[in-house]
Structures are given as C-alpha cells and as structure tokens.
Short mmCIF file of C-alpha atoms in Angstrom, two decimals:
data_model
loop_
_atom_site.label_atom_id
_atom_site.label_comp_id
_atom_site.label_asym_id
_atom_site.label_seq_id
_atom_site.Cartn_x
_atom_site.Cartn_y
_atom_site.Cartn_z
CA MET A 1 19.76 46.01 23.66
CA ALA A 2 22.21 43.32 22.24
CA MET A 3 20.48 40.84 19.31
CA ARG A 4 21.11 37.00 21.58
CA PRO A 5 21.31 34.41 19.83
CA ILE A 6 17.75 32.38 18.47
CA ALA A 7 17.94 28.40 20.20
CA THR A 8 17.70 26.41 17.77
CA THR A 9 18.41 22.83 19.72
CA ARG A 10 17.91 22.06 23.15
CA ALA A 11 22.14 21.53 24.29
CA MET A 12 20.14 19.82 26.91
CA THR A 13 18.26 16.57 24.55
CA GLY A 14 19.78 17.06 21.20
CA ILE A 15 16.72 17.70 19.66
CA PRO A 16 15.97 20.04 17.73
CA THR A 17 13.43 22.97 19.26
CA GLY A 18 10.50 22.20 17.02
CA ARG A 19 11.21 19.18 16.57
CA LEU A 20 11.11 18.54 20.41
CA ALA A 21 8.59 20.48 20.91
CA VAL A 22 6.55 18.67 17.62
CA TRP A 23 7.28 15.83 20.67
CA TRP A 24 6.13 16.99 23.32
CA VAL A 25 2.90 18.07 21.71
CA ILE A 26 2.51 14.12 19.95
CA ALA A 27 3.77 12.69 23.78
CA SER A 28 -0.16 15.32 24.99
CA GLU A 29 -1.77 13.58 21.62
CA ILE A 30 -1.09 10.04 22.93
CA VAL A 31 -2.30 10.87 26.93
CA ILE A 32 -5.78 12.47 24.75
CA PHE A 33 -6.48 9.86 22.70
CA GLY A 34 -4.97 7.30 24.67
CA GLY A 35 -7.50 8.51 27.31
CA LEU A 36 -10.94 8.33 25.08
CA LEU A 37 -9.91 5.21 23.35
CA GLY A 38 -9.25 3.32 26.69
CA SER A 39 -12.16 4.84 27.80
CA TYR A 40 -13.52 3.12 24.99
CA ILE A 41 -12.28 -0.22 25.27
CA MET A 42 -12.70 -0.54 28.83
CA HIS A 43 -16.92 0.18 27.50
CA ARG A 44 -17.17 -1.81 25.03
CA LEU A 45 -15.71 -5.59 26.38
CA VAL A 46 -18.95 -4.63 28.87
CA ASN A 47 -21.45 -3.32 26.34
CA PRO A 48 -21.54 -6.28 24.55
CA GLN A 49 -25.17 -5.02 22.77
CA TRP A 50 -22.48 -2.47 21.63
CA ALA A 51 -21.51 -4.77 18.91
CA ASN A 52 -24.91 -4.55 16.92
CA TYR A 53 -24.10 -0.87 17.05
CA ALA A 54 -21.07 -1.46 15.17
CA ILE A 55 -22.58 -3.71 12.46
CA HIS A 56 -23.60 0.27 11.06
CA THR A 57 -20.05 2.08 10.61
CA ASN A 58 -18.46 0.61 6.91
CA THR A 59 -16.27 -1.22 7.07
CA TRP A 60 -15.16 -0.26 3.03
CA ALA A 61 -15.67 3.43 3.50
CA GLY A 62 -13.31 2.83 7.02
CA ALA A 63 -10.33 0.83 5.08
CA PHE A 64 -10.88 3.12 2.25
CA ASN A 65 -9.96 6.33 4.25
CA THR A 66 -6.95 4.57 6.32
CA LEU A 67 -5.70 3.50 2.46
CA VAL A 68 -5.52 7.38 2.10
CA LEU A 69 -4.30 8.14 5.21
CA LEU A 70 -1.46 5.54 4.97
CA THR A 71 -1.22 6.90 1.23
CA SER A 72 -0.42 10.56 2.53
CA SER A 73 1.90 9.70 5.68
CA LEU A 74 3.89 8.32 2.73
CA SER A 75 3.78 11.62 0.76
CA ALA A 76 4.43 13.76 3.83
CA VAL A 77 7.58 11.50 4.19
CA LEU A 78 8.55 11.97 0.95
CA ALA A 79 8.11 15.98 1.10
CA HIS A 80 10.89 15.74 4.35
CA HIS A 81 12.40 13.17 1.91
CA ALA A 82 12.94 16.62 -0.78
CA ALA A 83 13.22 19.24 2.48
CA THR A 84 16.16 17.44 3.36
CA HIS A 85 18.03 17.44 -0.13
CA GLY A 86 16.99 21.37 -0.24
CA ASP A 87 14.41 20.59 -3.12
CA GLY A 88 11.64 23.40 -1.46
CA LYS A 89 9.16 22.67 -4.97
CA LYS A 90 9.34 19.09 -4.21
CA ALA A 91 8.53 19.72 -0.78
CA ALA A 92 5.68 21.59 -1.09
CA ARG A 93 4.13 19.24 -4.30
CA TYR A 94 4.15 15.92 -1.46
CA LEU A 95 2.56 18.69 0.99
CA TRP A 96 0.39 19.65 -1.37
CA PHE A 97 -0.66 15.32 -2.44
CA THR A 98 -1.11 15.64 1.28
CA MET A 99 -3.69 18.04 1.98
CA ALA A 100 -5.14 16.03 -0.81
CA GLY A 101 -5.47 12.80 0.96
CA GLY A 102 -6.55 14.49 3.83
CA GLY A 103 -9.56 16.74 1.45
CA ILE A 104 -10.29 13.76 0.62
CA PHE A 105 -10.45 12.01 4.62
CA ILE A 106 -12.57 13.94 5.34
CA VAL A 107 -15.11 14.56 2.21
CA VAL A 108 -15.22 10.24 3.01
CA LYS A 109 -15.98 10.97 6.52
CA ALA A 110 -19.22 13.67 6.03
CA PHE A 111 -20.89 11.31 3.65
CA GLU A 112 -20.49 8.53 5.78
CA TRP A 113 -22.09 11.03 9.03
CA THR A 114 -24.60 12.53 6.93
CA HIS A 115 -25.92 8.24 6.24
CA GLU A 116 -25.80 7.57 9.34
CA ILE A 117 -27.81 10.49 11.34
CA GLN A 118 -29.98 10.28 8.54
CA LEU A 119 -29.89 6.69 9.99
CA GLY A 120 -31.29 8.41 13.42
CA TYR A 121 -27.54 7.62 15.16
CA THR A 122 -26.98 10.67 16.18
CA ILE A 123 -24.36 11.68 18.92
CA THR A 124 -26.90 11.14 21.70
CA ALA A 125 -28.66 8.59 19.82
CA ASN A 126 -26.32 5.65 22.91
CA ALA A 127 -23.29 5.79 24.59
CA PHE A 128 -21.36 3.76 21.61
CA TRP A 129 -22.56 6.34 18.91
CA ALA A 130 -21.09 9.01 21.67
CA PHE A 131 -17.52 7.44 21.62
CA TYR A 132 -18.40 6.94 18.05
CA TYR A 133 -18.59 10.64 17.35
CA THR A 134 -16.33 11.89 19.80
CA ALA A 135 -13.31 9.93 19.04
CA ALA A 136 -13.61 9.81 14.75
CA GLY A 137 -14.70 14.08 15.51
CA LEU A 138 -11.79 14.87 17.84
CA HIS A 139 -10.04 12.65 15.34
CA ALA A 140 -11.74 15.38 11.86
CA LEU A 141 -10.21 18.05 13.70
CA HIS A 142 -6.59 17.34 13.89
CA VAL A 143 -6.26 16.15 10.47
CA ILE A 144 -8.12 19.80 9.67
CA ALA A 145 -5.06 21.17 11.49
CA GLY A 146 -2.79 19.69 9.78
CA VAL A 147 -4.15 19.95 6.33
CA VAL A 148 -4.18 23.54 7.08
CA ILE A 149 -0.77 23.85 8.79
CA MET A 150 0.25 22.33 6.15
CA GLY A 151 -0.76 24.68 3.83
CA ILE A 152 0.94 27.83 5.72
CA ILE A 153 4.37 25.36 6.01
CA SER A 154 4.00 24.75 1.76
CA VAL A 155 4.06 28.55 0.88
CA ASP A 156 7.47 28.53 2.73
CA CYS A 157 8.47 25.82 0.70
CA LEU A 158 8.37 27.68 -2.37
CA LYS A 159 10.09 30.10 -1.65
CA ASN A 160 12.72 27.54 0.00
CA GLN A 161 11.89 29.06 2.95
CA GLU A 162 12.28 26.95 6.98
CA LEU A 163 12.25 23.71 4.92
CA HIS A 164 12.58 22.02 8.57
CA ARG A 165 9.37 22.67 9.42
CA VAL A 166 8.17 19.74 6.96
CA GLU A 167 9.73 17.51 9.08
CA LEU A 168 7.89 18.90 11.94
CA ILE A 169 4.22 18.32 10.38
CA GLY A 170 4.91 15.30 8.98
CA ASN A 171 5.66 13.59 12.28
CA TYR A 172 2.06 15.39 13.31
CA TRP A 173 0.85 14.59 10.60
CA HIS A 174 2.15 10.59 11.09
CA PHE A 175 0.58 10.52 14.97
CA VAL A 176 -2.41 11.71 13.03
CA ASP A 177 -2.42 9.12 10.57
CA LEU A 178 -1.39 6.54 13.73
CA VAL A 179 -4.64 7.36 15.87
CA TRP A 180 -6.63 5.98 11.96
CA ILE A 181 -4.41 2.50 12.17
CA PHE A 182 -5.62 2.19 15.60
CA LEU A 183 -9.78 3.79 15.27
CA PHE A 184 -10.64 1.69 12.52
CA PRO A 185 -10.29 -1.95 14.17
CA LEU A 186 -12.09 -0.48 17.07
CA LEU A 187 -15.29 1.30 15.98
CA TYR A 188 -15.32 -0.26 12.43
CA ILE A 189 -14.44 -4.07 12.72
CA ALA A 190 -14.72 -5.42 16.05
CA LYS A 191 -18.17 -6.05 15.14
CA MET B 1 18.15 13.26 12.62
CA SER B 2 20.22 11.77 9.78
CA ASP B 3 17.79 10.93 6.81
CA ASP B 4 19.62 8.12 5.35
CA HIS B 5 16.24 6.28 3.95
CA GLY B 6 16.24 6.93 0.46
CA PRO B 7 11.59 7.15 -1.68
CA ALA B 8 12.09 3.50 -2.40
CA HIS B 9 12.41 2.78 1.60
CA TYR B 10 9.69 4.28 2.09
CA ILE B 11 7.07 3.56 -0.84
CA ARG B 12 8.39 -0.12 0.31
CA ILE B 13 7.43 0.68 3.47
CA TRP B 14 3.96 1.87 2.36
CA ALA B 15 3.04 -1.20 0.41
CA ILE B 16 4.12 -3.77 3.20
CA LEU B 17 1.36 -1.31 5.18
CA VAL B 18 -1.04 -1.38 2.46
CA ALA B 19 -0.31 -5.49 2.12
CA LEU B 20 -1.25 -5.29 6.41
CA LEU B 21 -4.41 -2.88 6.11
CA VAL B 22 -5.85 -5.78 3.31
CA VAL B 23 -5.13 -8.93 5.41
CA SER B 24 -6.26 -6.34 8.56
CA VAL B 25 -9.44 -6.36 6.36
CA ILE B 26 -10.14 -9.77 5.62
CA GLY B 27 -9.26 -11.85 8.64
CA PRO B 28 -12.49 -10.60 11.24
CA MET B 29 -14.90 -11.42 7.43
CA PHE B 30 -13.71 -15.68 8.76
CA GLU B 31 -16.37 -14.42 12.51
CA ILE B 32 -13.18 -16.05 14.45
CA GLN B 33 -12.85 -14.04 17.89
CA VAL B 34 -8.76 -14.89 18.05
CA VAL B 35 -8.38 -14.24 13.90
CA THR B 36 -10.43 -11.38 14.87
CA LEU B 37 -8.30 -9.90 16.93
CA ILE B 38 -4.59 -11.29 15.83
CA THR B 39 -5.76 -9.54 12.06
CA ALA B 40 -7.05 -6.60 13.66
CA PHE B 41 -5.82 -5.86 16.12
CA GLY B 42 -2.67 -7.27 16.21
CA ILE B 43 -1.49 -6.04 12.65
CA ALA B 44 -2.74 -2.72 14.24
CA CYS B 45 -0.38 -2.26 16.82
CA VAL B 46 2.52 -3.60 13.69
CA LYS B 47 1.09 -0.93 11.78
CA ALA B 48 1.66 1.57 14.51
CA TYR B 49 5.53 0.31 14.91
CA MET B 50 6.41 0.68 11.52
CA VAL B 51 4.42 4.70 10.70
CA ALA B 52 6.22 4.98 13.99
CA ALA B 53 10.17 3.82 13.54
CA ASN B 54 10.18 4.26 9.39
CA PHE B 55 8.08 7.78 8.63
CA MET B 56 8.37 9.40 11.92
CA HIS B 57 11.75 8.19 11.93
CA LEU B 58 11.12 6.71 15.13
CA LYS B 59 14.23 4.27 15.33
CA THR B 60 16.80 6.81 14.56
CA GLU B 61 15.60 9.29 17.20
CA LYS B 62 16.92 10.46 20.33
CA THR B 63 16.48 8.62 22.50
CA LEU B 64 14.87 10.80 25.43
CA ALA B 65 11.48 11.68 22.38
CA VAL B 66 11.16 8.20 22.81
CA TYR B 67 11.24 7.83 26.47
CA MET B 68 8.96 11.03 26.65
CA LEU B 69 5.84 8.98 24.50
CA VAL B 70 6.92 5.75 25.99
CA THR B 71 6.07 7.39 29.38
CA CYS B 72 2.78 8.96 28.41
CA LEU B 73 1.68 5.17 26.71
CA VAL B 74 2.84 4.08 30.30
CA PHE B 75 -0.07 6.72 32.00
CA MET B 76 -2.14 5.60 29.27
CA PHE B 77 -2.62 1.77 30.57
CA LEU B 78 -1.90 3.09 34.66
CA PHE B 79 -5.40 4.42 33.60
CA PHE B 80 -6.78 1.79 31.95
CA ALA B 81 -5.33 -0.42 34.60
CA GLY B 82 -6.76 1.81 37.72
CA THR B 83 -10.15 2.63 36.07
CA ALA B 84 -10.98 -0.58 33.84
CA PRO B 85 -11.27 -2.79 37.08
CA ASP B 86 -13.91 -0.77 38.29
CA VAL B 87 -15.71 0.04 34.68
CA MET B 88 -16.34 -3.28 33.36
CA LYS B 89 -18.14 -5.07 35.82
CA THR B 90 -21.39 -4.59 36.95
CA GLU B 91 -21.63 -5.14 40.54
CA GLY B 92 -19.08 -5.45 43.04
CA THR B 93 -18.90 -5.99 47.25
CA ASN B 94 -21.77 -3.73 48.54
CA TRP B 95 -22.50 -2.09 44.64
CA ASP B 96 -24.70 -2.54 41.73
CA LYS B 97 -25.19 -1.02 38.57
CA PRO B 98 -27.94 -1.98 38.36
CA ALA B 99 -29.22 0.72 35.04
CA LEU B 100 -26.24 -0.33 33.31
CA ARG B 101 -27.07 -4.01 33.31
CA ALA B 102 -31.19 -3.17 31.42
CA MET B 103 -29.19 -1.08 29.48
CA ILE B 104 -27.02 -4.39 28.31
CA ALA B 105 -30.22 -5.87 28.22
CA ALA B 106 -32.34 -3.58 26.51
CA GLY B 107 -29.50 -3.62 23.86
CA LEU B 108 -29.04 -7.26 23.27
CA ALA B 109 -32.71 -7.36 23.23
CA GLU B 110 -32.81 -4.91 20.66
CA GLY B 111 -30.32 -6.64 18.88
CA ALA B 112 -32.06 -9.73 18.37
CA ASP B 113 -35.56 -7.81 17.37
CA HIS B 114 -33.59 -6.68 14.39
CA HIS B 115 -32.11 -10.52 13.83
#
C-alpha cells in the first residue's frame, strides 16, 4: 500500500494538529471544571454556613501552592521557548523543573488533606467538604497526569525529538494552573 | 504560532502574577466584602487572563481556538444561569426546601457554638 502523508496541520483552521487537539482537550476541561465550580458557587451562595467550614482550610498552604504552580508555569513556558529554538536539552531541564513543581504541589496537598481528615473533615462530612475534595482532587489528578506526560516528553527532548510536544504539554499545564487560580480564592480565601 | 517573546518577558509576567497573588491574600484580611471580592475574585480573573494571553499565547493564536474556548465558557454560564435560580432559592411558588433550610440553620448554629 502506498504511504500516505500524515497531516500535521489542519487546512480548515490553520492550526497544527497536535495543538488543535490540545485546545479541544482544554475546551472540554472548561466544561468539566466550569460545571463543578459553577455548582460550588451556586451552593456556596445559598449556604452561608459553609463559611464556618471554609475557615478550616489552610490559606497559607493554598497560597504557597499557587506560587508553586505559577512558578512551574513559568518554567513550562521557558521550556517551550527553548524547544522553539531547537534546544531539546534545555527544554528537558525546564520540564523537569516544572515536574518538580507538580511534585511539591501534590506533597503540600497530601499534608493538608491528612491534617483535615485527622480533624474529621472527610469527603462525607458535609456538602462543603464533598465539593472541596472533589474539586481539589480532580485538579490534583490533572497535576499528576501532567507530570507523567511531561516526564515522557522530556525523554524525547533529550534526543532533540518531537520538540513541538513541549508546547502541547505546556498549554495543558497552564490550564491546570489557571483552574487553580480560581480554586484558590473559592476554597481558601472566601471565608 | 509565532513565539516572539523572550525569557525576560515571561519572567516579568510571572513577577506580576506573584505580586497579584500577594494582593489576593492580603486583601481579604481587611474583612470588607467588597475588597475581598475585588482582590480575591477580580484578581483571579486578571491572573487567568495573563496566563492565557501570555503563557498559553492566546494573544497570537488563531482566532478559531479562542472561539472554541469562549464557546465552552458561554456554555458554562448558560448552565449556571439555567440551574442557579432554582438551586439558590429555598422556596418558591408551590414548592419548598425544608431540608435545606434545616441544614443551613443547623450549620449556622454549629458555627455560633464554635465561636
């Protein structure tokens, strides 16, 4: 059978195939997180007693994790910049830095949750904690997925192969950061 | 997508984001509702825009990608507008949510006991 060329750019949109696919992923994630956070907001507004539960979330831990994710977004975009200039090794180093940020985020989250669960604030305690663990947990799963994918991409980067993927995982990572930017005030600041 | 920004630009954006984070943490400490809304949620919107425009390069991306994302945002608001009027009321014409009212009262009483 004759070899057929692989479409690397969609003629209709003018956007490279991989990047377009990531935009679709992010668009669907907006609906997932948007629905979840929208539900949280409407319930929070009708349940003034949730403020009494929210005072138990650790603002400083949330702020520290926001700083960690913002910094990891910086390293992700610097990895993209290095990849654009064909420097795979530098891109891999920045990706590892970003992965470290994701790791720190999860460790802080683990300490936070352990403390909260020990105090009896479990996912079944009430609707506030159910939303808290669902939203933060779904976000944490995205962080873990991002770290794993970044690890795989960084291996190719070391060989200076498939460097366009650095931008793709970068865009996903920035979205994960963006979701946290809204989760932080909703779960940690509004008390 | 053209990437015409250097590392200095990205570091500048990151520094602004960190400064905004500091403001969003300090603002609510004044315990004034309007200040909290602006510093926590207003700033979250600004930070989200800065990340999307600069780190995700949506400023220079093809408009179609922006339309895709905005369409999903609009659907999110439609979902909110369609369900919130019901969820956010405890009673209406010929209907009532006694369980929710009882839960709110119990939660507020529990909070008062703790204070």
